[in-house]
Coordinates of C-alpha atoms in Angstrom, one line a residue:
Chain A
M1 CA -28.3 136.1 -109.0
L2 CA -26.3 133.6 -106.7
D3 CA -23.1 134.2 -105.5
K4 CA -20.4 131.0 -105.0
N5 CA -21.7 130.2 -102.0
G6 CA -25.3 130.5 -103.9
I7 CA -24.8 128.3 -106.1
A8 CA -22.8 125.8 -103.9
K9 CA -26.1 126.3 -101.4
R10 CA -27.9 125.1 -104.4
I11 CA -25.5 121.6 -105.3
A12 CA -25.8 120.7 -101.7
K13 CA -29.4 119.8 -102.2
E14 CA -28.5 116.9 -105.0
V15 CA -26.4 115.3 -102.6
Q16 CA -28.6 112.4 -100.7
D17 CA -28.3 110.3 -98.1
G18 CA -26.0 107.4 -98.7
Y19 CA -23.8 109.5 -101.2
Y20 CA -20.1 109.1 -101.6
V21 CA -18.8 112.6 -102.9
N22 CA -16.1 113.7 -104.8
L23 CA -16.0 117.6 -104.3
G24 CA -13.7 119.4 -107.0
I25 CA -11.3 122.7 -106.1
G26 CA -13.4 126.0 -105.5
I27 CA -17.3 126.8 -105.5
P28 CA -17.2 122.6 -105.1
T29 CA -15.2 122.8 -101.8
L30 CA -17.9 125.4 -100.4
V31 CA -21.1 122.7 -100.8
A32 CA -19.7 120.6 -98.0
N33 CA -21.1 123.4 -95.7
Y34 CA -24.7 123.1 -96.8
V35 CA -25.3 119.4 -97.0
R36 CA -28.6 118.8 -94.5
D37 CA -27.1 117.9 -91.3
D38 CA -29.8 114.6 -91.3
I39 CA -28.5 113.2 -93.9
E40 CA -24.7 110.7 -94.4
V41 CA -22.5 111.4 -96.7
E42 CA -18.8 111.0 -97.0
F43 CA -16.7 113.4 -98.7
Q44 CA -13.6 111.4 -101.2
S45 CA -10.3 113.5 -102.0
E46 CA -8.9 111.9 -104.7
N47 CA -5.4 112.0 -103.0
G48 CA -6.7 109.2 -100.7
V49 CA -9.3 110.0 -98.5
L50 CA -12.2 109.1 -97.4
G51 CA -14.6 110.4 -94.9
M52 CA -12.9 114.3 -94.8
G53 CA -14.2 116.5 -92.0
P54 CA -13.4 120.2 -91.9
F55 CA -9.7 122.1 -91.4
P56 CA -8.4 121.6 -88.4
F57 CA -8.2 124.2 -85.4
E58 CA -4.8 126.2 -85.5
G59 CA -2.3 124.4 -84.2
D60 CA -3.7 121.0 -85.0
E61 CA -2.4 120.9 -88.4
D62 CA -0.7 117.7 -89.8
A63 CA 1.2 118.1 -92.7
D64 CA 0.2 113.9 -93.8
I65 CA -3.2 114.8 -93.6
I66 CA -4.4 117.0 -96.3
N67 CA -6.9 117.3 -99.4
A68 CA -6.8 117.4 -102.9
G69 CA -6.1 121.0 -103.5
K70 CA -3.1 120.7 -100.5
Q71 CA -5.0 121.8 -97.4
T72 CA -4.5 120.8 -94.4
I73 CA -7.7 118.8 -93.5
T74 CA -8.9 116.6 -90.8
T75 CA -10.6 112.8 -90.9
L76 CA -14.1 112.1 -88.9
P77 CA -14.9 108.4 -87.1
G78 CA -15.3 106.2 -89.4
A79 CA -12.5 107.5 -92.4
S80 CA -9.9 105.6 -94.6
F81 CA -6.5 106.4 -96.1
F82 CA -5.3 104.5 -99.3
D83 CA -3.1 104.4 -102.5
S84 CA -3.6 106.7 -105.4
A85 CA -4.6 103.8 -107.4
T86 CA -7.0 102.3 -105.0
S87 CA -8.5 106.2 -105.1
F88 CA -9.3 106.0 -109.1
S89 CA -10.8 102.6 -108.6
M90 CA -13.5 104.0 -106.5
I91 CA -13.7 107.0 -109.1
R92 CA -13.6 105.1 -112.3
G93 CA -15.4 101.8 -111.0
K94 CA -18.5 104.3 -110.0
H95 CA -18.6 103.9 -106.2
V96 CA -17.8 107.7 -106.0
H97 CA -21.4 108.5 -106.7
L98 CA -21.4 112.1 -107.7
T99 CA -18.7 114.5 -109.0
I100 CA -19.2 118.0 -108.8
L101 CA -16.5 120.2 -110.4
G102 CA -16.2 123.8 -111.8
A103 CA -15.3 124.2 -115.5
M104 CA -14.5 127.0 -117.9
E105 CA -16.7 125.6 -120.7
V106 CA -19.4 123.0 -120.9
A107 CA -21.2 122.2 -123.9
E108 CA -24.3 121.6 -125.2
N109 CA -23.9 117.7 -125.8
G110 CA -22.0 117.4 -122.2
D111 CA -18.8 118.2 -123.1
I112 CA -16.5 119.9 -120.7
A113 CA -13.6 122.0 -120.8
N114 CA -11.7 122.9 -117.3
W115 CA -8.0 122.0 -117.9
K116 CA -6.0 124.3 -120.3
I117 CA -6.0 127.6 -122.4
P118 CA -3.9 127.1 -125.0
G119 CA -1.3 130.0 -125.1
R120 CA -1.3 130.2 -121.3
M121 CA 1.0 128.0 -118.4
V122 CA -0.9 124.6 -118.2
K123 CA -0.6 123.8 -114.9
G124 CA -1.8 119.9 -115.8
M125 CA -5.8 118.4 -115.6
G126 CA -4.9 116.5 -112.1
G127 CA -7.1 113.8 -111.5
A128 CA -10.4 116.0 -113.6
M129 CA -10.2 113.9 -116.9
D130 CA -10.7 110.5 -114.4
L131 CA -13.2 111.8 -112.7
V132 CA -15.2 113.4 -115.8
A133 CA -15.2 110.1 -118.2
S134 CA -16.1 108.0 -115.1
A135 CA -18.5 109.6 -113.1
E136 CA -22.2 108.7 -113.2
N137 CA -23.5 112.0 -112.3
I138 CA -21.0 114.8 -112.8
I139 CA -22.5 118.3 -111.5
V140 CA -20.2 121.0 -112.6
A141 CA -20.8 124.8 -110.7
M142 CA -20.1 127.8 -112.4
M143 CA -20.6 131.0 -112.9
H144 CA -23.0 131.5 -115.9
T145 CA -20.3 133.7 -118.1
N146 CA -16.8 134.6 -118.1
K147 CA -14.5 137.6 -116.7
V148 CA -16.0 139.6 -120.0
G149 CA -19.5 138.7 -120.3
E150 CA -19.1 135.7 -122.4
S151 CA -20.7 132.9 -122.2
K152 CA -19.3 129.5 -120.6
L153 CA -22.6 127.3 -122.2
L154 CA -21.5 127.1 -125.5
K155 CA -22.6 125.2 -128.5
K156 CA -19.3 123.5 -129.2
C157 CA -16.3 124.1 -126.6
S158 CA -13.2 126.1 -127.8
L159 CA -10.7 125.1 -125.3
P160 CA -9.1 121.2 -125.0
L161 CA -11.5 119.3 -123.4
T162 CA -11.1 117.3 -120.2
G163 CA -14.0 115.0 -121.4
V164 CA -16.8 114.3 -123.7
G165 CA -20.7 113.8 -123.4
C166 CA -20.2 113.8 -119.5
V167 CA -22.2 116.2 -117.6
K168 CA -25.4 115.5 -116.4
K169 CA -26.0 118.9 -114.8
I170 CA -24.7 122.8 -114.0
V171 CA -25.9 124.8 -111.8
T172 CA -24.1 128.6 -112.3
N173 CA -24.9 132.0 -110.4
M174 CA -27.8 132.3 -112.8
A175 CA -30.1 128.5 -113.8
V176 CA -30.1 125.3 -113.1
L177 CA -30.0 123.0 -116.3
E178 CA -29.8 119.9 -117.4
V179 CA -27.9 118.4 -120.3
T180 CA -29.7 116.8 -122.6
D181 CA -29.7 115.3 -126.4
D182 CA -31.4 118.4 -127.7
G183 CA -29.1 120.9 -126.0
F184 CA -29.4 122.9 -122.3
K185 CA -32.9 122.2 -120.5
L186 CA -33.6 125.2 -118.3
L187 CA -35.1 123.9 -114.9
E188 CA -34.7 126.7 -112.3
R189 CA -34.3 129.9 -112.5
A190 CA -31.9 131.8 -110.0
P191 CA -33.8 134.5 -107.5
G192 CA -34.7 137.9 -109.3
V193 CA -32.9 136.2 -112.7
S194 CA -35.7 136.5 -116.1
V195 CA -36.0 133.4 -118.5
E196 CA -34.8 136.7 -121.2
A197 CA -31.5 136.9 -119.6
I198 CA -30.5 133.5 -119.2
K199 CA -31.5 133.1 -122.7
N200 CA -29.0 136.3 -123.6
A201 CA -26.2 134.3 -121.3
T202 CA -26.6 131.0 -122.7
E203 CA -24.8 130.5 -126.3
G204 CA -25.5 126.8 -126.6
R205 CA -29.0 125.6 -127.3
L206 CA -31.4 126.7 -124.5
I207 CA -34.9 124.6 -124.1
V208 CA -37.0 126.3 -122.0
E209 CA -40.7 124.7 -121.3
G210 CA -43.7 125.9 -119.3
D211 CA -42.8 128.5 -116.4
I212 CA -39.3 128.1 -115.6
P213 CA -39.4 127.9 -111.2
E214 CA -37.1 129.7 -109.1
M215 CA -34.7 128.1 -107.2
D216 CA -35.5 127.6 -103.5
V217 CA -31.8 128.8 -101.8
Chain B
M1 CA 14.5 87.0 -93.3
I2 CA 16.0 89.1 -96.4
N3 CA 17.2 92.2 -94.7
K4 CA 16.7 95.4 -97.2
K5 CA 18.9 97.8 -94.9
V6 CA 21.0 100.2 -95.8
A7 CA 23.0 102.4 -93.8
D8 CA 22.3 105.4 -95.3
V9 CA 21.0 107.5 -98.2
T10 CA 24.1 107.5 -100.0
E11 CA 23.9 103.7 -100.1
A12 CA 20.5 103.6 -101.0
L13 CA 21.4 105.3 -103.9
K14 CA 24.1 103.4 -105.1
G15 CA 23.9 102.8 -108.8
V16 CA 22.0 106.3 -109.8
S17 CA 23.4 108.0 -112.9
D18 CA 22.5 110.9 -115.8
N19 CA 19.6 110.1 -118.0
M20 CA 17.8 107.7 -115.8
T21 CA 14.6 107.6 -115.4
F22 CA 13.0 107.9 -111.5
M23 CA 9.5 107.5 -110.4
L24 CA 9.1 109.4 -106.8
G25 CA 6.5 108.8 -104.4
G26 CA 4.2 111.9 -102.7
F27 CA 1.1 114.2 -103.3
G28 CA 2.2 117.6 -103.4
L29 CA 4.7 117.8 -100.9
C30 CA 2.8 115.0 -98.7
G31 CA 4.6 112.2 -98.4
I32 CA 7.9 112.9 -100.9
P33 CA 11.1 110.9 -100.2
E34 CA 12.7 114.1 -99.0
N35 CA 16.0 112.2 -98.4
S36 CA 16.5 110.8 -101.4
I37 CA 15.3 114.0 -103.2
S38 CA 18.5 116.2 -101.5
E39 CA 20.9 112.8 -102.4
L40 CA 19.9 113.4 -105.8
V41 CA 20.6 117.2 -106.2
K42 CA 24.0 116.2 -103.8
R43 CA 25.5 114.1 -106.7
N44 CA 24.1 116.8 -109.3
V45 CA 22.7 113.9 -111.7
K46 CA 21.9 114.8 -115.6
G47 CA 19.1 114.5 -117.8
V48 CA 17.0 112.7 -115.6
T49 CA 12.9 112.4 -116.2
C50 CA 11.0 111.9 -113.2
I51 CA 7.7 110.5 -113.0
S52 CA 6.0 112.0 -110.3
N53 CA 2.2 113.5 -109.1
N54 CA 3.6 117.4 -108.9
A55 CA 6.9 118.9 -109.4
G56 CA 7.4 120.4 -105.7
V57 CA 7.4 124.0 -105.0
D58 CA 10.3 126.6 -106.7
D59 CA 12.6 125.6 -102.9
F60 CA 11.4 122.2 -102.3
G61 CA 10.7 119.1 -103.0
L62 CA 11.5 118.3 -106.5
G63 CA 12.2 122.0 -107.4
L64 CA 15.4 121.7 -105.9
L65 CA 16.4 119.3 -108.9
L66 CA 14.9 121.9 -111.4
Q67 CA 17.0 124.9 -110.2
K68 CA 19.8 122.9 -110.7
H69 CA 18.5 122.0 -114.3
Q70 CA 19.0 118.2 -113.5
I71 CA 15.6 117.3 -115.3
K72 CA 15.0 117.1 -118.6
K73 CA 11.0 115.5 -118.9
M74 CA 9.1 115.4 -116.2
V75 CA 5.9 112.7 -116.4
S76 CA 3.1 114.7 -114.2
S77 CA -0.5 115.0 -113.8
Y78 CA -0.4 118.4 -112.3
V79 CA 2.8 120.9 -111.9
G80 CA 1.8 124.5 -110.8
E81 CA 3.0 126.3 -107.5
N82 CA 6.4 126.5 -109.2
D83 CA 7.8 129.2 -110.9
E84 CA 11.2 128.1 -111.9
F85 CA 9.4 124.9 -113.4
E86 CA 7.2 127.4 -115.5
R87 CA 10.1 129.1 -117.3
Q88 CA 11.8 125.7 -117.8
M89 CA 8.6 124.6 -119.8
L90 CA 7.9 127.9 -121.7
T91 CA 11.6 128.0 -123.0
G92 CA 11.8 124.6 -123.6
E93 CA 14.4 123.3 -121.5
L94 CA 12.2 120.8 -119.7
E95 CA 10.1 118.6 -121.5
V96 CA 6.6 117.7 -119.4
E97 CA 4.1 114.9 -120.1
L98 CA 0.8 115.5 -118.4
I99 CA -1.2 112.8 -117.5
P100 CA -4.5 111.8 -115.9
Q101 CA -3.5 111.1 -112.0
G102 CA -5.5 107.9 -112.2
T103 CA -3.9 107.0 -115.5
L104 CA -0.5 107.7 -113.5
A105 CA -1.3 105.9 -110.7
E106 CA -2.2 102.9 -112.8
R107 CA 1.0 103.2 -114.9
C108 CA 2.7 102.6 -111.9
R109 CA 0.5 99.6 -110.5
A110 CA 0.5 98.0 -113.8
A111 CA 4.8 98.0 -114.2
Q112 CA 4.2 96.8 -110.3
S113 CA 1.7 94.2 -111.5
G114 CA 3.2 92.9 -114.7
F115 CA 0.6 94.1 -117.0
P116 CA 2.1 95.8 -119.9
A117 CA -0.9 98.4 -120.5
F118 CA -4.5 98.9 -120.0
Y119 CA -8.2 100.2 -121.0
T120 CA -9.1 103.8 -119.2
P121 CA -11.6 105.9 -120.0
A122 CA -9.7 108.6 -118.9
G123 CA -9.1 111.6 -121.5
Y124 CA -11.2 109.6 -124.3
G125 CA -11.9 112.6 -127.3
T126 CA -8.9 114.6 -125.4
E127 CA -5.4 115.1 -126.5
V128 CA -4.2 113.2 -124.2
A129 CA -5.5 110.2 -126.6
E130 CA -3.9 111.3 -129.0
G131 CA -2.0 108.7 -131.1
K132 CA -3.1 105.8 -128.5
E133 CA -4.8 103.0 -129.2
T134 CA -8.6 103.5 -128.7
R135 CA -11.5 100.5 -128.1
E136 CA -14.8 100.7 -127.4
F137 CA -16.1 98.1 -124.3
N138 CA -19.8 97.5 -123.7
G139 CA -20.6 101.1 -125.6
K140 CA -18.3 103.2 -124.0
M141 CA -14.8 104.6 -125.1
Y142 CA -11.4 103.8 -123.8
V143 CA -7.6 104.4 -124.3
L144 CA -4.5 102.0 -124.4
E145 CA -2.0 103.4 -121.8
Q146 CA 0.8 102.1 -121.0
A147 CA 2.7 100.4 -117.7
F148 CA 6.1 102.7 -117.1
E149 CA 9.2 101.6 -117.1
A150 CA 11.9 103.4 -114.6
D151 CA 15.2 102.6 -113.8
F152 CA 15.0 103.7 -110.1
A153 CA 11.4 104.1 -107.5
F154 CA 12.1 106.7 -104.6
V155 CA 9.3 106.4 -102.0
K156 CA 8.8 107.4 -98.5
A157 CA 6.9 105.7 -95.8
W158 CA 6.2 106.3 -92.4
K159 CA 7.6 103.5 -90.2
G160 CA 9.2 100.0 -91.9
D161 CA 11.3 97.3 -91.0
E162 CA 14.7 95.5 -92.6
A163 CA 12.8 93.4 -94.3
G164 CA 11.7 96.0 -96.5
N165 CA 7.4 96.0 -95.3
L166 CA 6.5 99.2 -94.6
I167 CA 3.7 101.3 -93.1
F168 CA 2.1 104.6 -94.5
K169 CA 0.7 107.1 -92.9
G170 CA -2.4 109.4 -94.1
T171 CA -2.5 111.2 -97.0
A172 CA 0.9 110.9 -97.8
R173 CA 0.4 107.2 -98.7
N174 CA -0.8 108.4 -102.0
F175 CA 1.4 107.1 -104.9
N176 CA 4.4 105.5 -102.4
P177 CA 2.5 102.3 -102.8
V178 CA 2.3 101.9 -106.3
M179 CA 5.7 102.9 -107.3
C180 CA 7.2 100.2 -104.9
G181 CA 8.7 97.3 -107.4
A182 CA 7.3 99.7 -110.1
A183 CA 10.9 100.3 -111.2
K184 CA 14.1 98.1 -111.5
I185 CA 15.3 98.8 -107.6
T186 CA 12.6 100.1 -105.1
V187 CA 14.2 102.8 -102.4
A188 CA 12.3 103.5 -99.6
E189 CA 12.9 105.9 -96.7
V190 CA 11.5 105.6 -93.8
E191 CA 10.2 108.1 -90.4
E192 CA 11.4 104.9 -88.5
L193 CA 12.9 101.9 -89.2
V194 CA 12.6 98.9 -86.6
P195 CA 14.1 95.3 -86.9
I196 CA 12.5 92.3 -88.5
G197 CA 9.6 91.5 -86.1
E198 CA 8.4 94.7 -84.8
L199 CA 5.8 95.2 -87.4
D200 CA 2.0 93.3 -87.0
P201 CA 2.2 91.6 -89.8
N202 CA -1.6 92.7 -89.9
Q203 CA -0.6 95.7 -90.7
I204 CA 1.8 96.1 -93.1
H205 CA 0.6 98.0 -96.4
I206 CA 3.5 97.0 -99.0
P207 CA 5.2 93.7 -98.5
G208 CA 9.1 93.3 -98.3
I209 CA 9.5 91.8 -101.7
F210 CA 8.6 95.1 -103.3
V211 CA 11.1 97.0 -101.9
Q212 CA 14.8 96.5 -102.7
R213 CA 16.6 98.7 -100.5
I214 CA 15.3 100.7 -97.2
F215 CA 17.1 102.9 -94.7
Q216 CA 16.2 105.3 -91.5
G217 CA 15.4 109.0 -93.2
K218 CA 16.2 111.6 -91.3
D219 CA 16.0 115.8 -90.7
Y220 CA 11.9 115.2 -92.4
E221 CA 10.8 119.0 -93.0
K222 CA 7.4 117.6 -93.9
R223 CA 6.3 121.5 -95.3
I224 CA 3.0 122.5 -95.5
E225 CA 1.5 123.9 -99.1
Q226 CA -1.7 125.1 -98.1
R227 CA -2.3 125.6 -94.3
T228 CA -5.8 126.2 -93.5
V229 CA -7.0 126.2 -90.6
R230 CA -10.4 127.2 -88.5
Q231 CA -11.0 129.0 -86.0
R232 CA -12.1 128.0 -82.1
D233 CA -14.8 129.6 -80.8

């Protein structure tokens, strides 16, 4: 079973040379720590920066330079700043190659719910709806089950949707899965996790073909 | 050159009254028009609708207007980090319209640019699209979203000149440029106001034509919401 850093580490392998990548808040943010250093990748933050660097050293924080999580950041040589409309032109216009974000639920047809739980305080969708409706390549990073052990990979989402039929790949603490026309196709198992355990933790249709390799993380 | 300079924030907010719709720049507390917000609190205008990506925190930004129950409706994409907001929303005192961030930006830009509406894929198949026209283009579904209409836009820039030309800094740019010229009157406050001719025309982010009033801001607090640092080795 992977922890959050393990999930981030596995997703980092999906990041290719020349990619512009948007990372969501939570596990996705950790992906930046594990991207190979022999490839060139630029991270976009939808509040208006491309070429994000690491957090600043103490004392170097600049209130005018933050990421979409409102954290102080730095920029790398070659970075750029832009307004919010331009930022979402990059996203809707498919100039950003890969979006990595968290989810509360994903359905076997690729629907995603990650912004609202009825009856609880709703904070808003931020840029999530624009991102999922637009990106060609969306990877969801999440735990396979929720806090009470219920599957987050469902036949149909029970929560209000963020986007329809948009998720392509899911990396959880238990598995790597691809969303296909027929359901969740199991690609890889997390170290020490059996296919049986993944079946039991997946409510939506799971397709298992042949031997399922263990993840290399 | 047409001079847009006004003496101070009081003159800049002349004509502001109850039940108006305002646009306010900023992302979180980054790049918010601090001086204009203070003046709105001071004038105690009531029943206003605020179009702003966020709603500030309890004791800063738009949270200051919320504390005094001046806001009737918020149009935002993300409103966490604010207990008073949550309380007013749950009791029904405050009306809240949540819309995708890119749609929020584009509804400003549409207003600025003279487009009544536009199609976006964001929100299709979700509750955001309920009651809205949808249409297929090249096999993909889109939602028709309309340009905002607002009385005042309050923006904050880093530098500006008396002709109203603006330059922004870092991610404090965010929604500020797209709100310029998107309301009947755009009020720009700047950290440094310089005479006409001092700014390089090649470096201007927003031409003065989109700005009606500009003033030298003061006492910027620039609060950081999530101070995140790494240790030096």
